[in-house]
Coordinates of C-alpha atoms in Angstrom, one line a residue:
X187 CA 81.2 -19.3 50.7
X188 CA 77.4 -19.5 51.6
X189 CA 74.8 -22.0 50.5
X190 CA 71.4 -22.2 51.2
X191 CA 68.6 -25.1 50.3
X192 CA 65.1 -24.9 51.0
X193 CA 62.1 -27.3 50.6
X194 CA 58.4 -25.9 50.8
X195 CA 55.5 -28.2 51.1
X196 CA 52.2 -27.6 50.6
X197 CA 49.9 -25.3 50.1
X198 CA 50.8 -21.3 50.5
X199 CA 48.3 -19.5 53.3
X200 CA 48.8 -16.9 51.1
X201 CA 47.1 -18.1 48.2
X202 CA 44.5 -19.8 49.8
X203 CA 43.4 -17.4 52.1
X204 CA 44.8 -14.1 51.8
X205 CA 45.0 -13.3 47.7
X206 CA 47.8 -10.1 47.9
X207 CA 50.9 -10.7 45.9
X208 CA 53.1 -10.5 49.2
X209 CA 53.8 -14.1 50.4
X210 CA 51.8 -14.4 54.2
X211 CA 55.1 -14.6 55.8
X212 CA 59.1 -15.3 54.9
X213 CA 57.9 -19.0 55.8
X214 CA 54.9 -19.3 52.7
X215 CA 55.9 -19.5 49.3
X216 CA 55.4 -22.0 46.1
X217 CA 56.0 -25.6 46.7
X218 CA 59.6 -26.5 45.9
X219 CA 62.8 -27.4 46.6
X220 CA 66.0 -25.3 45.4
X221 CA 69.4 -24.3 45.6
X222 CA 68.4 -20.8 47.4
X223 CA 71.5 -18.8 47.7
X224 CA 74.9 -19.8 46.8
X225 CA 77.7 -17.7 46.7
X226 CA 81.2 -16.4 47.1
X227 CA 82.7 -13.4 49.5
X228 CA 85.8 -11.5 49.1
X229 CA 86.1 -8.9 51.5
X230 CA 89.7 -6.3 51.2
X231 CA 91.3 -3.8 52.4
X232 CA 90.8 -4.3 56.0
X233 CA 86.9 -5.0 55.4
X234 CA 86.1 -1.3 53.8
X235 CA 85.5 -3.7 50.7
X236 CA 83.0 -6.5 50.2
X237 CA 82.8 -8.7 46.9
X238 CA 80.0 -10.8 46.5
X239 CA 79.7 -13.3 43.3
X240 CA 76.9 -16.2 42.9
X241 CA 73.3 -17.1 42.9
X242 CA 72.0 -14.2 45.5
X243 CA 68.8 -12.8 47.7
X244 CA 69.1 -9.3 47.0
X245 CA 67.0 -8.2 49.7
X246 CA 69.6 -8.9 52.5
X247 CA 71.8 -6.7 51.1
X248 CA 69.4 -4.0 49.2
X249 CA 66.7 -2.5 50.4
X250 CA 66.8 -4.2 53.8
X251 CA 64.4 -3.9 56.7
X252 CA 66.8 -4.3 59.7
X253 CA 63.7 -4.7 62.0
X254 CA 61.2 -6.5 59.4
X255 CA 62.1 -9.9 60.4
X256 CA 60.3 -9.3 63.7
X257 CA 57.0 -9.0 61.5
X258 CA 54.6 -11.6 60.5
X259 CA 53.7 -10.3 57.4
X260 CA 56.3 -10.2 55.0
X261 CA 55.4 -6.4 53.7
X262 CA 57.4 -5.4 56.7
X263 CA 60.5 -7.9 55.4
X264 CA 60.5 -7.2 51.4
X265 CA 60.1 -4.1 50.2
X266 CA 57.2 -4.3 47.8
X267 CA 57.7 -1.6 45.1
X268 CA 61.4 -2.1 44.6
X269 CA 61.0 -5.4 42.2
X270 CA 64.7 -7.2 43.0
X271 CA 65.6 -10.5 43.0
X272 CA 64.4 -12.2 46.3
X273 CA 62.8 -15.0 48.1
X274 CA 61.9 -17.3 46.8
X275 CA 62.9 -16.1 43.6
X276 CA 66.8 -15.0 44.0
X277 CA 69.5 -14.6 40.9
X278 CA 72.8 -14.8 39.7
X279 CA 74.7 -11.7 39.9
X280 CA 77.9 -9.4 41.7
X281 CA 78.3 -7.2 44.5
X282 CA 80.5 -4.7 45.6
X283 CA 80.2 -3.0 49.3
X284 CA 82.3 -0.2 50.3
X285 CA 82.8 0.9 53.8
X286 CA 84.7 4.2 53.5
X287 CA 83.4 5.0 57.5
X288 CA 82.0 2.6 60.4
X289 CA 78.5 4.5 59.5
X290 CA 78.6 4.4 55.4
X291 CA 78.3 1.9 53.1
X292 CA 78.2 2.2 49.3
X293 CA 76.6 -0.6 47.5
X294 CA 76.3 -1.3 43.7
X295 CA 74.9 -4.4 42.1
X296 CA 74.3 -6.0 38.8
X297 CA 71.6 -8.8 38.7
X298 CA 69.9 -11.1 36.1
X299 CA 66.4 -9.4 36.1
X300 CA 64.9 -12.7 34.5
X301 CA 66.7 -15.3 37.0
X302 CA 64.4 -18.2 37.9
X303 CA 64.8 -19.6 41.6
X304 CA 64.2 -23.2 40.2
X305 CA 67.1 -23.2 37.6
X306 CA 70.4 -24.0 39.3
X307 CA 72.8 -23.7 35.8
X308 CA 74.5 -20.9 34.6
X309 CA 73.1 -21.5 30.8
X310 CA 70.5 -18.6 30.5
X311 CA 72.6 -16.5 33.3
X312 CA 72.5 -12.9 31.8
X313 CA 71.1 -14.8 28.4
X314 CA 70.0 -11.7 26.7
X315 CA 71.6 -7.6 26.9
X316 CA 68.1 -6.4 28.5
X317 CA 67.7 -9.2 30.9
X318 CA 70.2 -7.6 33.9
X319 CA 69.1 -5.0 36.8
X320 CA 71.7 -2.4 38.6
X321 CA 71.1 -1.5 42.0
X322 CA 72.7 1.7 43.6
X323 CA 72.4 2.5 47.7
X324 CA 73.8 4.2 50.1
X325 CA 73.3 3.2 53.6
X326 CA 73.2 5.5 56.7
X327 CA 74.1 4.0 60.3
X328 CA 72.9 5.8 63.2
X329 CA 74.1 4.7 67.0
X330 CA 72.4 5.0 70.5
X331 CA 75.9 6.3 72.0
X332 CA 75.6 8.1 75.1
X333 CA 74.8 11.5 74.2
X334 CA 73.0 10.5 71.3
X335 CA 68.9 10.5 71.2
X336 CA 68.8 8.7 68.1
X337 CA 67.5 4.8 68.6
X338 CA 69.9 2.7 66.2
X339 CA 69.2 1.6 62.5
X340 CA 70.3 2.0 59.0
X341 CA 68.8 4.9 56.5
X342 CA 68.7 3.3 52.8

């Protein structure tokens, strides 16, 4: 089980000063308080199989910058034309991870597409038949082993 809280005060650099539609940084955002993230993890079959239920950031798991985190600017974190459920606007959804080999995972999602980061209740979760969003990605691990010329990271 994971849960996450934040509380933002004040006013966002990013509106004030900068004007793009990507927040300044992973700090910046709209003044509130909220139940972030909250969620439940299964994982099988010797951890080749990951279940994830609850109110989630789909950009830790989809579409992930490994290395964006080391960035300011929060273009290098979020991927900006791939419109999922993130920070500081997460949803309710499931998903399923599966590990077939140590440098492969498959990963499939459904999402509510309309989710609101300031509701907390599960009454307009999935409200509506056009209001969800599936995600499909494979990921691709590569290794510095000796031998290998390749620096490490993850192909999405």
């Amino acid at each position: 089980m994971y849960i996450e809280l934040f509380d933002i005060r004040g006013e966002s650099i990013t509106d004030r000063h900068v004007g793009n539609l990507l927040l300044r940084n992973s700090n910046d955002g709209p003044s509130r308080s909220q139940l972030s993230e909250f969620w439940l993890e299964r994982v099988v079959l010797y951890g080749s199989l990951r279940i994830k239920l609850g109110k989630l950031d789909e950009n830790v798991e989809f579409v992930a910058n490994d290395y964006g985190g080391d960035f300011v600017n929060s273009a290098r974190f979020m991927i900006a034309n791939v419109p999922i459920p993130t920070y500081p606007d997460p949803a309710s959804g499931f998903a399923v991870f599966v590990e077939p080999v140590e440098w492969m995972t498959f990963c499939a999602g459904v999402i509510d597409a309309e989710g609101v980061g300031t509701e907390c209740g599960f009454e307009d979760v999935f409200y509506c038949a056009n209001d969800s969003m599936t995600i499909v990605e494979v990921a691709l691990r590569s290794t510095n082993c000796a031998g290998n010329s390749r620096p490490p990271g993850t192909y999405r």
